[in-house]
Short mmCIF file of C-alpha atoms in Angstrom, two decimals:
data_model
loop_
_atom_site.label_atom_id
_atom_site.label_comp_id
_atom_site.label_asym_id
_atom_site.label_seq_id
_atom_site.Cartn_x
_atom_site.Cartn_y
_atom_site.Cartn_z
CA MET D 1410 118.03 95.06 74.32
CA THR D 1411 117.66 92.25 76.84
CA GLY D 1412 121.37 91.50 76.62
CA SER D 1413 122.26 95.13 77.25
CA LEU D 1414 120.02 95.30 80.32
CA GLU D 1415 121.42 92.05 81.67
CA ARG D 1416 124.95 93.39 81.18
CA LEU D 1417 124.02 96.50 83.18
CA ARG D 1418 122.65 94.29 85.94
CA GLU D 1419 125.90 92.30 86.03
CA VAL D 1420 128.05 95.45 86.06
CA MET D 1421 125.98 96.90 88.89
CA ALA D 1422 126.35 93.72 90.94
CA GLU D 1423 130.11 93.73 90.37
CA LEU D 1424 130.38 97.39 91.41
CA ARG D 1425 128.51 96.64 94.63
CA SER D 1426 130.93 93.80 95.28
CA SER D 1427 134.24 95.38 94.27
CA CYS D 1428 134.01 99.19 94.44
CA PRO D 1429 134.30 100.70 97.95
CA TRP D 1430 132.12 103.72 97.10
CA ASP D 1431 129.34 101.73 95.43
CA ARG D 1432 129.41 99.14 98.21
CA GLU D 1433 128.73 101.69 100.98
CA GLN D 1434 125.77 103.37 99.28
CA THR D 1435 122.23 103.03 100.66
CA HIS D 1436 118.78 103.94 99.39
CA ARG D 1437 118.97 107.14 101.41
CA SER D 1438 122.48 108.14 100.35
CA LEU D 1439 121.45 107.83 96.69
CA LEU D 1440 118.46 110.16 96.92
CA THR D 1441 120.41 113.30 96.03
CA HIS D 1442 121.82 111.55 92.96
CA LEU D 1443 118.34 110.41 91.96
CA VAL D 1444 117.03 113.98 92.12
CA GLU D 1445 120.03 115.33 90.20
CA GLU D 1446 119.80 112.69 87.47
CA THR D 1447 116.08 113.37 87.06
CA ALA D 1448 116.79 117.09 86.68
CA GLU D 1449 119.46 116.37 84.08
CA VAL D 1450 116.99 114.29 82.05
CA ILE D 1451 114.62 117.26 82.09
CA ASP D 1452 117.41 119.55 80.88
CA ALA D 1453 118.28 117.12 78.08
CA VAL D 1454 114.64 116.93 76.96
CA GLU D 1455 114.23 120.69 76.95
CA ALA D 1456 117.55 121.82 75.55
CA GLY D 1457 119.80 118.89 74.76
CA SER D 1458 120.61 116.61 71.86
CA ASP D 1459 119.63 112.99 71.37
CA ALA D 1460 123.11 111.98 72.51
CA GLU D 1461 122.68 113.94 75.73
CA LEU D 1462 119.23 112.46 76.33
CA VAL D 1463 120.57 108.93 75.81
CA GLU D 1464 123.32 109.61 78.35
CA GLU D 1465 121.02 111.16 80.95
CA LEU D 1466 118.39 108.44 80.59
CA GLY D 1467 121.20 105.94 81.14
CA ASP D 1468 122.24 107.73 84.33
CA LEU D 1469 118.63 107.62 85.53
CA LEU D 1470 118.32 103.94 84.61
CA LEU D 1471 121.43 103.28 86.66
CA GLN D 1472 119.66 104.65 89.71
CA VAL D 1473 116.85 102.13 89.25
CA TYR D 1474 119.33 99.26 88.95
CA PHE D 1475 121.34 100.58 91.92
CA HIS D 1476 118.33 100.68 94.24
CA ALA D 1477 117.14 97.27 93.06
CA GLN D 1478 120.59 95.74 93.60
CA ILE D 1479 120.76 97.08 97.16
CA ALA D 1480 117.32 95.64 97.89
CA ALA D 1481 118.24 92.28 96.35
CA GLU D 1482 121.34 92.04 98.56
CA GLU D 1483 119.12 92.67 101.59
CA GLY D 1484 116.67 89.97 100.47
CA ARG D 1485 113.81 92.43 100.08
CA PHE D 1486 113.03 92.45 96.34
CA THR D 1487 114.77 92.17 92.98
CA LEU D 1488 114.95 94.08 89.73
CA ASP D 1489 112.60 91.48 88.24
CA ASP D 1490 110.08 92.32 90.95
CA VAL D 1491 110.32 95.99 89.97
CA ALA D 1492 109.85 95.19 86.27
CA ASP D 1493 106.99 92.76 86.93
CA GLY D 1494 105.28 95.29 89.17
CA ILE D 1495 105.23 98.10 86.63
CA THR D 1496 104.32 95.74 83.76
CA ASP D 1497 101.36 94.31 85.67
CA LYS D 1498 100.25 97.83 86.64
CA LEU D 1499 100.34 99.05 83.04
CA VAL D 1500 98.30 96.08 81.83
CA ARG D 1501 95.83 96.39 84.71
CA ARG D 1502 95.26 100.10 84.19
CA HIS D 1503 94.83 99.86 80.41
CA PRO D 1504 91.90 97.44 80.01
CA HIS D 1505 90.98 99.27 76.78
CA VAL D 1506 94.28 98.00 75.36
CA PHE D 1507 94.71 94.59 76.99
CA ALA D 1508 91.20 93.48 78.03
CA GLY D 1509 88.99 94.52 75.13
CA GLU D 1510 87.18 97.30 76.99
CA SER D 1511 86.10 100.49 75.23
CA VAL D 1512 88.36 103.55 75.38
CA PRO D 1513 87.24 105.80 78.27
CA GLU D 1514 86.14 109.31 77.37
CA ASP D 1515 88.26 110.81 80.15
CA MET D 1516 91.56 108.92 80.22
CA HIS D 1517 93.00 110.86 83.15
CA ARG D 1518 89.95 110.36 85.34
CA SER D 1519 89.77 106.67 84.42
CA TRP D 1520 93.43 106.23 85.44
CA GLU D 1521 92.87 108.04 88.73
CA ASP D 1522 89.72 106.02 89.47
CA ARG D 1523 91.53 102.73 88.93
CA LYS D 1524 94.50 103.85 90.99
CA ARG D 1525 92.22 104.97 93.83
CA ARG D 1526 90.42 101.60 93.90
CA GLU D 1527 93.66 99.59 93.72
CA LYS D 1528 95.28 101.49 96.57
CA GLN D 1529 92.01 101.87 98.54
CA ARG D 1530 92.59 105.59 98.84
CA ARG D 1531 89.92 107.60 100.60
CA SER D 1532 91.23 111.07 99.81
CA ALA D 1533 92.23 112.82 96.61
CA LEU D 1534 95.41 113.83 98.45
CA ASP D 1535 96.56 110.30 99.26
CA GLY D 1536 99.82 109.44 97.54
CA ILE D 1537 100.89 112.98 96.63
CA PRO D 1538 104.60 113.20 97.56
CA ASP D 1539 105.42 115.68 100.32
CA SER D 1540 108.81 116.29 98.70
CA LEU D 1541 107.36 117.85 95.52
CA ASN D 1542 108.27 121.47 95.01
CA ALA D 1543 105.52 123.99 95.70
CA LEU D 1544 104.47 124.54 92.08
CA ALA D 1545 104.45 120.84 91.17
CA LYS D 1546 102.49 120.04 94.32
CA ALA D 1547 99.96 122.80 93.60
CA GLN D 1548 99.38 121.36 90.12
CA LYS D 1549 99.01 117.83 91.53
CA VAL D 1550 96.54 118.85 94.24
CA VAL D 1551 94.39 120.77 91.75
CA SER D 1552 94.53 117.89 89.25
CA ARG D 1553 93.57 115.33 91.90
CA ALA D 1554 90.74 117.51 93.22
CA ARG D 1555 89.28 117.74 89.72
CA SER D 1556 89.75 114.10 88.73
CA HIS D 1557 88.25 112.98 92.04
CA ARG D 1558 85.38 115.45 91.60
CA VAL D 1559 85.96 117.13 94.95
CA PRO D 1560 83.32 119.90 95.12
CA LEU D 1561 85.60 122.95 95.19
CA ALA D 1562 85.20 126.24 93.33
CA LEU D 1563 88.44 125.98 91.33
CA ASP D 1564 88.99 128.66 88.72
CA GLU D 1565 88.53 127.26 85.22
CA ARG D 1566 88.93 130.41 83.17
CA PRO D 1567 91.15 129.60 80.17
CA VAL D 1568 94.66 130.99 80.02
CA THR D 1569 97.29 130.87 77.29
CA THR D 1570 100.87 129.76 77.73
CA ASP D 1571 102.10 133.31 77.17
CA GLU D 1572 99.64 134.73 79.69
CA LEU D 1573 100.69 132.18 82.28
CA SER D 1574 104.39 132.72 81.62
CA ASP D 1575 104.15 136.50 81.83
CA GLY D 1576 101.80 136.38 84.80
CA LEU D 1577 103.97 134.06 86.87
CA VAL D 1578 107.15 136.01 86.24
CA SER D 1579 105.38 139.30 86.90
CA LEU D 1580 103.94 138.11 90.22
CA ILE D 1581 107.29 136.69 91.34
CA ALA D 1582 109.02 139.95 90.40
CA ARG D 1583 106.44 141.97 92.33
CA ALA D 1584 106.78 139.63 95.31
CA GLN D 1585 110.57 139.96 95.32
CA ALA D 1586 110.34 143.75 95.12
CA SER D 1587 107.91 143.68 98.04
CA GLY D 1588 110.11 141.45 100.18
CA ILE D 1589 107.76 138.48 99.88
CA ASP D 1590 109.00 134.90 99.49
CA ALA D 1591 106.83 133.70 96.61
CA ASP D 1592 107.76 130.06 97.14
CA GLN D 1593 106.77 130.20 100.81
CA VAL D 1594 103.50 131.92 99.95
CA LEU D 1595 102.70 129.19 97.43
CA ARG D 1596 103.54 126.45 99.95
CA ASP D 1597 101.17 128.08 102.44
CA ALA D 1598 98.49 128.39 99.76
CA VAL D 1599 98.85 124.71 98.85
CA ARG D 1600 98.45 123.72 102.50
CA SER D 1601 95.28 125.81 102.65
CA LEU D 1602 94.02 124.15 99.47
CA GLU D 1603 94.74 120.72 100.93
CA GLY D 1604 92.73 121.70 103.99
CA ALA D 1605 89.84 122.79 101.78
CA VAL D 1606 90.00 119.46 99.91
CA ARG D 1607 89.84 117.48 103.15
CA THR D 1608 86.94 119.60 104.42
CA ALA D 1609 85.01 119.17 101.16
CA GLU D 1610 85.68 115.42 101.17
CA GLY D 1611 84.47 115.16 104.74
CA GLN D 1612 81.24 116.85 103.78
CA ALA D 1613 80.76 114.88 100.56
CA GLY D 1614 81.70 111.42 101.85
CA PRO D 1615 84.43 108.92 100.88
CA ALA D 1616 86.54 109.37 97.77
CA GLY D 1617 84.77 108.11 94.70
CA SER D 1618 81.35 109.40 95.79
CA HIS D 1619 81.84 113.04 94.81
CA ASP D 1620 79.11 113.67 92.29
CA ALA D 1621 78.91 117.45 92.66
CA PRO D 1622 80.44 119.32 89.71
CA VAL D 1623 83.66 121.22 90.20
CA GLY D 1624 83.20 124.93 89.85
#
């Protein structure tokens, strides 16, 4: 495995040196490719074969090597820095595996708590990418609000996969028939939710001190 990864590093370095197209790429110019390759991995997981998944994961891995090679040429950081960073993070955030601590009852909340302390985040919203699509961002904001115990009355009534699937499609169909942009409405709703999170945090104090139960 190590030899294969080193070969990829060498090929990437040679491409940056000898191929006109690869040489002119920047972090920004590669972003569209990064998004596309990520989407193709998702497609391969959901509907592809193992061979397709291997190929698409390789394309995504190339993006990591590409960005790291550009940074190395600019004297900013190297691929080893990237690998060391994620390895150290995994070890640090899994003390129940690497430091002999007991397994936390709520793994997700434990992960979020450690991440919040490491990054000195004061809001549940800190670190959520602005570029997420509306649905993914809505899920992330709700998840963060709950794991950070922000005192909001979030609906917790159970729903099945079929109910959610049918309900989402039905609402989107009704919105389209009514001339309503469902995606825009959701983006507006997420912004309102973010405002409610910030208001609740301001009333409850800094992140990490929310002891009120989520409704």
